[in-house]
Coordinates of C-alpha atoms in Angstrom, one line a residue:
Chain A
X301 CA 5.9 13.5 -40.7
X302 CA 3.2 12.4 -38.6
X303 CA 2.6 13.4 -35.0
X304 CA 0.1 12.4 -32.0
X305 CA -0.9 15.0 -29.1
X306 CA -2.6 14.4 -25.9
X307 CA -4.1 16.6 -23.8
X308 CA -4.4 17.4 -21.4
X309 CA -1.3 16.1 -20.0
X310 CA -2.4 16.1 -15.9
X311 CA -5.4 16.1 -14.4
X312 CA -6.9 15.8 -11.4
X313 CA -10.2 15.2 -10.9
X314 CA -12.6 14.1 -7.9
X315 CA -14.6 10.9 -7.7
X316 CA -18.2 11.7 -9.8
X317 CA -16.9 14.2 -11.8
X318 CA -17.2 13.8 -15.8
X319 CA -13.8 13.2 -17.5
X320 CA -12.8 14.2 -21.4
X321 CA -9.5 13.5 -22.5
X322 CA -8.5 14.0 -26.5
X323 CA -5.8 12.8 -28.8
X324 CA -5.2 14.3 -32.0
X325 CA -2.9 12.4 -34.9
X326 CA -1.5 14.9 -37.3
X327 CA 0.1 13.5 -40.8
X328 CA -1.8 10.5 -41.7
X329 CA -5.4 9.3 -43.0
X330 CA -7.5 6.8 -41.8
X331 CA -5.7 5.1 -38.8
X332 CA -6.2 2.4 -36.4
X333 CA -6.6 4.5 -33.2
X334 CA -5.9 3.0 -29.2
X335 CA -6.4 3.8 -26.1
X336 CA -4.2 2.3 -23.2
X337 CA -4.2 2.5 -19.6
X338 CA -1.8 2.1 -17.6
X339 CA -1.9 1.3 -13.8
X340 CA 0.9 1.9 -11.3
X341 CA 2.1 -1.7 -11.7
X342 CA 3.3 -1.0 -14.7
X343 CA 1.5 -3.1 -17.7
X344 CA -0.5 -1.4 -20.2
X345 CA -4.5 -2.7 -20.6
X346 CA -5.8 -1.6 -24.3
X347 CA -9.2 -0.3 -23.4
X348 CA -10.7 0.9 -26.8
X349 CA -9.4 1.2 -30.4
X350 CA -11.2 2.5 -33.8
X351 CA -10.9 1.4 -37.0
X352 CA -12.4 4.4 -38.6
X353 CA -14.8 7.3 -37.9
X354 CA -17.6 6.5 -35.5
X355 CA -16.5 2.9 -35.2
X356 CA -15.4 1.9 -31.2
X357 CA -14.6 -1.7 -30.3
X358 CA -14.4 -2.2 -26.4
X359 CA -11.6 -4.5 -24.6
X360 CA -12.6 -4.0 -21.2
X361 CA -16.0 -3.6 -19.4
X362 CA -15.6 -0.2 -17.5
X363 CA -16.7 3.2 -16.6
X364 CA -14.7 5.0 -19.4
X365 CA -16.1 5.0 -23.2
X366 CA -14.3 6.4 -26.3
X367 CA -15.7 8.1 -28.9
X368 CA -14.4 9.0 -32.8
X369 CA -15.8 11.7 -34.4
X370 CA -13.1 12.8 -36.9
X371 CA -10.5 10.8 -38.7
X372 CA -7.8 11.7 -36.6
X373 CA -9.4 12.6 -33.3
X374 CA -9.9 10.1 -30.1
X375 CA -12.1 11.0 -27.0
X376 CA -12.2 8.9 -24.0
X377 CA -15.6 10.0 -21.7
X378 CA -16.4 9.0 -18.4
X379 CA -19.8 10.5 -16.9
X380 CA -18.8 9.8 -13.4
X381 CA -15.2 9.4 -12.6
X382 CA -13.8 6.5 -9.9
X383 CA -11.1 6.4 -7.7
X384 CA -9.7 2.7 -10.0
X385 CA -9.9 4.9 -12.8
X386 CA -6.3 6.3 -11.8
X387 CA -3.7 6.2 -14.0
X388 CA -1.5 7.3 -17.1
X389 CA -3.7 7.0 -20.3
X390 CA -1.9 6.4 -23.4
X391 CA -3.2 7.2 -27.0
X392 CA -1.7 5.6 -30.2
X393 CA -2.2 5.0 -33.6
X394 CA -1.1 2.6 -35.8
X395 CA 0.8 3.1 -39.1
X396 CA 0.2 0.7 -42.1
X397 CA 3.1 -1.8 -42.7
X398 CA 4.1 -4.4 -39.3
X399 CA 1.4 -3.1 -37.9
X400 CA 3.7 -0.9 -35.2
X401 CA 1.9 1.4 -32.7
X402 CA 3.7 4.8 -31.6
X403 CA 2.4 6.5 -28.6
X404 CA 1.5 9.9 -27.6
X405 CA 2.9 11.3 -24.4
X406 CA -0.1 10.3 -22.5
X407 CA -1.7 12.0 -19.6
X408 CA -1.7 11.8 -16.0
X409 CA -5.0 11.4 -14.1
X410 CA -5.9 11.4 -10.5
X411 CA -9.0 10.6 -9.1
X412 CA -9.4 11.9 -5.9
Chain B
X966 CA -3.5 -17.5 -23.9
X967 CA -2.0 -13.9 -25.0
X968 CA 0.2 -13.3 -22.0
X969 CA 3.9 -11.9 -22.4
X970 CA 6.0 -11.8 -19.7
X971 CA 9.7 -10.4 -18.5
X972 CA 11.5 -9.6 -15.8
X973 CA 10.7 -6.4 -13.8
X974 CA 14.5 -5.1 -12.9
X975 CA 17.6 -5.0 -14.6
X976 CA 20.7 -3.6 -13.0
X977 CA 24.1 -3.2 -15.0
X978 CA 27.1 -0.9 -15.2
X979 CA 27.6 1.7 -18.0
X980 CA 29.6 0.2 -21.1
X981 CA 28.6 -3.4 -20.0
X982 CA 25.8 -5.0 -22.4
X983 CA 22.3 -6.1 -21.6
X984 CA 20.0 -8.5 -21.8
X985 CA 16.1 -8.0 -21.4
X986 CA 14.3 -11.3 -21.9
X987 CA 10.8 -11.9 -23.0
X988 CA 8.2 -15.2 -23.3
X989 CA 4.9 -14.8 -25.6
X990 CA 2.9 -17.9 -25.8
X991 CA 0.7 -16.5 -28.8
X992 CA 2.9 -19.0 -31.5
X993 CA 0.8 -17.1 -34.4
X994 CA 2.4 -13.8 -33.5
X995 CA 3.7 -12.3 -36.9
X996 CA 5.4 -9.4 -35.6
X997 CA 7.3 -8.5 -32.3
X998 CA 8.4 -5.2 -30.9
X999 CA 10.9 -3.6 -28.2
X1000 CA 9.7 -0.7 -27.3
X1001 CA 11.2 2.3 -24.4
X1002 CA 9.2 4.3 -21.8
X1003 CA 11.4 7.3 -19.7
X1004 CA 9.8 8.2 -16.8
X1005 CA 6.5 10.6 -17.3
X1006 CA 6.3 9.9 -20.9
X1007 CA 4.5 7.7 -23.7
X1008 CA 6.4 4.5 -25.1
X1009 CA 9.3 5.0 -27.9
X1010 CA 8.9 2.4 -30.6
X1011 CA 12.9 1.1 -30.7
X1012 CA 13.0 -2.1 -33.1
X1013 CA 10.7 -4.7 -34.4
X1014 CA 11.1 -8.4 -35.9
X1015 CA 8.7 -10.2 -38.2
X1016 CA 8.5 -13.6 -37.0
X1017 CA 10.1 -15.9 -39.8
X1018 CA 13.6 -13.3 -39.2
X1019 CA 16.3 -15.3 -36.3
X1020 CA 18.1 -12.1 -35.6
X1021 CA 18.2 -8.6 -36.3
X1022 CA 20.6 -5.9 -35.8
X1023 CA 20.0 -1.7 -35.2
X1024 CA 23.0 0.1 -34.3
X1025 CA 23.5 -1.0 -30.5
X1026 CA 20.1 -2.4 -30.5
X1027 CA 20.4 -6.8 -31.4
X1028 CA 17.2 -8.2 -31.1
X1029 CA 17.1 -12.5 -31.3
X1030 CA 13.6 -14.6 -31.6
X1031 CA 13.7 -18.1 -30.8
X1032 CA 10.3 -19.1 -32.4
X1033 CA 10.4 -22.6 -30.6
X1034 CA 10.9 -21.1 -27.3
X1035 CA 8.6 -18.2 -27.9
X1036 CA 11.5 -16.2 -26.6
X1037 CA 12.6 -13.1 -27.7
X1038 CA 15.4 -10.7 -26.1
X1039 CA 16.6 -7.4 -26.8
X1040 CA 20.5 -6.9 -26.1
X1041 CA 21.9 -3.2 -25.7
X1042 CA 25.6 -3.1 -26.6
X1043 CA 27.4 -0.6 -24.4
X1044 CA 24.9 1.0 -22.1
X1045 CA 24.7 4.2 -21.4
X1046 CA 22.9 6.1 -18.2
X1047 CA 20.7 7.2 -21.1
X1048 CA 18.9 4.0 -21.7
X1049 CA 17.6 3.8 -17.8
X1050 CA 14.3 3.1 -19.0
X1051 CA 11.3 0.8 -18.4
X1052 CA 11.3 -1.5 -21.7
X1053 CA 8.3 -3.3 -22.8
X1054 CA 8.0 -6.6 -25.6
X1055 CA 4.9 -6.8 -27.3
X1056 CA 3.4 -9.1 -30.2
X1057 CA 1.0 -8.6 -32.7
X1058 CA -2.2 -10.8 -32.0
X1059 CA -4.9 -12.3 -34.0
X1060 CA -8.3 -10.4 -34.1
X1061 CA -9.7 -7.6 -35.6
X1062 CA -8.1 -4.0 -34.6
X1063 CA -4.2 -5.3 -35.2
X1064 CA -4.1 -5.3 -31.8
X1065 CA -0.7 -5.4 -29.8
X1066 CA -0.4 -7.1 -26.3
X1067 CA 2.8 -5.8 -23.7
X1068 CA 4.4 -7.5 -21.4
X1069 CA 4.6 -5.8 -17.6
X1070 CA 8.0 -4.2 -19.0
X1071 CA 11.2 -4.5 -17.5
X1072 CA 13.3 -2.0 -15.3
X1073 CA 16.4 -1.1 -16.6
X1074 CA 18.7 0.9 -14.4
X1075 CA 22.3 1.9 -16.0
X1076 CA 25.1 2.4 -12.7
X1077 CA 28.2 4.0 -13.2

């Protein structure tokens, strides 16, 4: 069975500083990768998503950038962290078939 | 436009049914989805419909699409405290990436 992990799950981190956060999908090949954010309001805002290794389409100008290196591994970056970029960031991965997402348990970040 | 939108609260007693409602006004949409978010934690894919289906029917879960309308609605049958939630629609949208757009999601609080 496939599984997605996200780590790490909090963080707290002050304006300036650099920001890695990873997700890992465990059980598949060659998925459709996305990263979400989501504010305090409630809605999710797709920021980046990967069709494959190396390849990073943007939805969202922004601070943050994503990066692919492996088949199953997702990095967002930031070199210099802002207080907007608060929030619960999401990671998921799309299986093939209706073209359903499933999530990973996300993680917490607060600017400070 | 891609927007989807719902209600933010829903309030109901345990072993009463409800109704979360949802407008898309992307009519290409192929695919729909229901999914569940508990507090702290990533969303829980619950149900799907592909777009030429009226109805269809998972254990407590009904889910209806009213393709004229752009409607959809996802009706829990005897709700239990477990199913306080936040629950979000979301459709399939044209574009590369088989991108997903959510709606704000929709409160869901279970009284006794």
């Amino acid at each position: 069975s496939q599984t997605i992990h996200q780590w790490p799950a909090t963080l707290v981190q002050p304006v300036g500083s650099p920001l890695s956060l990873e997700c890992t999908v465990e059980g598949t090949s060659n998925p459709n990768l996305y990263w979400y954010r989501q504010a305090a309001g409630r809605g999710l805002q797709l920021l980046f998503y990967s069709v494959g290794i190396g390849q990073i389409s943007s939805e969202v100008p922004q601070n943050l950038s994503a990066s692919r290196p492996q088949d199953r591994q997702f990095i967002l970056s930031s070199k210099k962290l802002l207080l907007s970029d608060s929030g619960f960031y999401l990671c998921a991965w799309r299986k093939t078939g209706p073209y359903e997402q499933y999530f990973g348990p996300g993680t917490r970040l607060t600017v400070t | 436009g891609e927007d989807v939108e719902q209600s933010l609260f829903l309030s109901v007693r345990e072993g009463d049914s409800s109704v979360i409602n949802c407008t898309y006004t992307d009519s290409s949409s192929t695919y729909l989805y229901w999914y569940k978010q508990e507090p702290g934690a990533g969303l829980q894919l619950l149900t799907y419909i592909f777009s030429n289906m009226d109805m269809k029917q998972d254990q407590r879960l009904t889910v209806l699409l009213n393709k004229k309308d752009k409607h959809l609605s996802l009706r829990i049958a005897d709700t239990q405290t477990g199913d306080s939630a936040i629950y979000f629609c979301a459709e399939k949208i044209g574009g590369g990436g088989n991108k997903l757009t959510f709606g704000t999601g929709t409160q869901l609080k279970v009284e006794l």
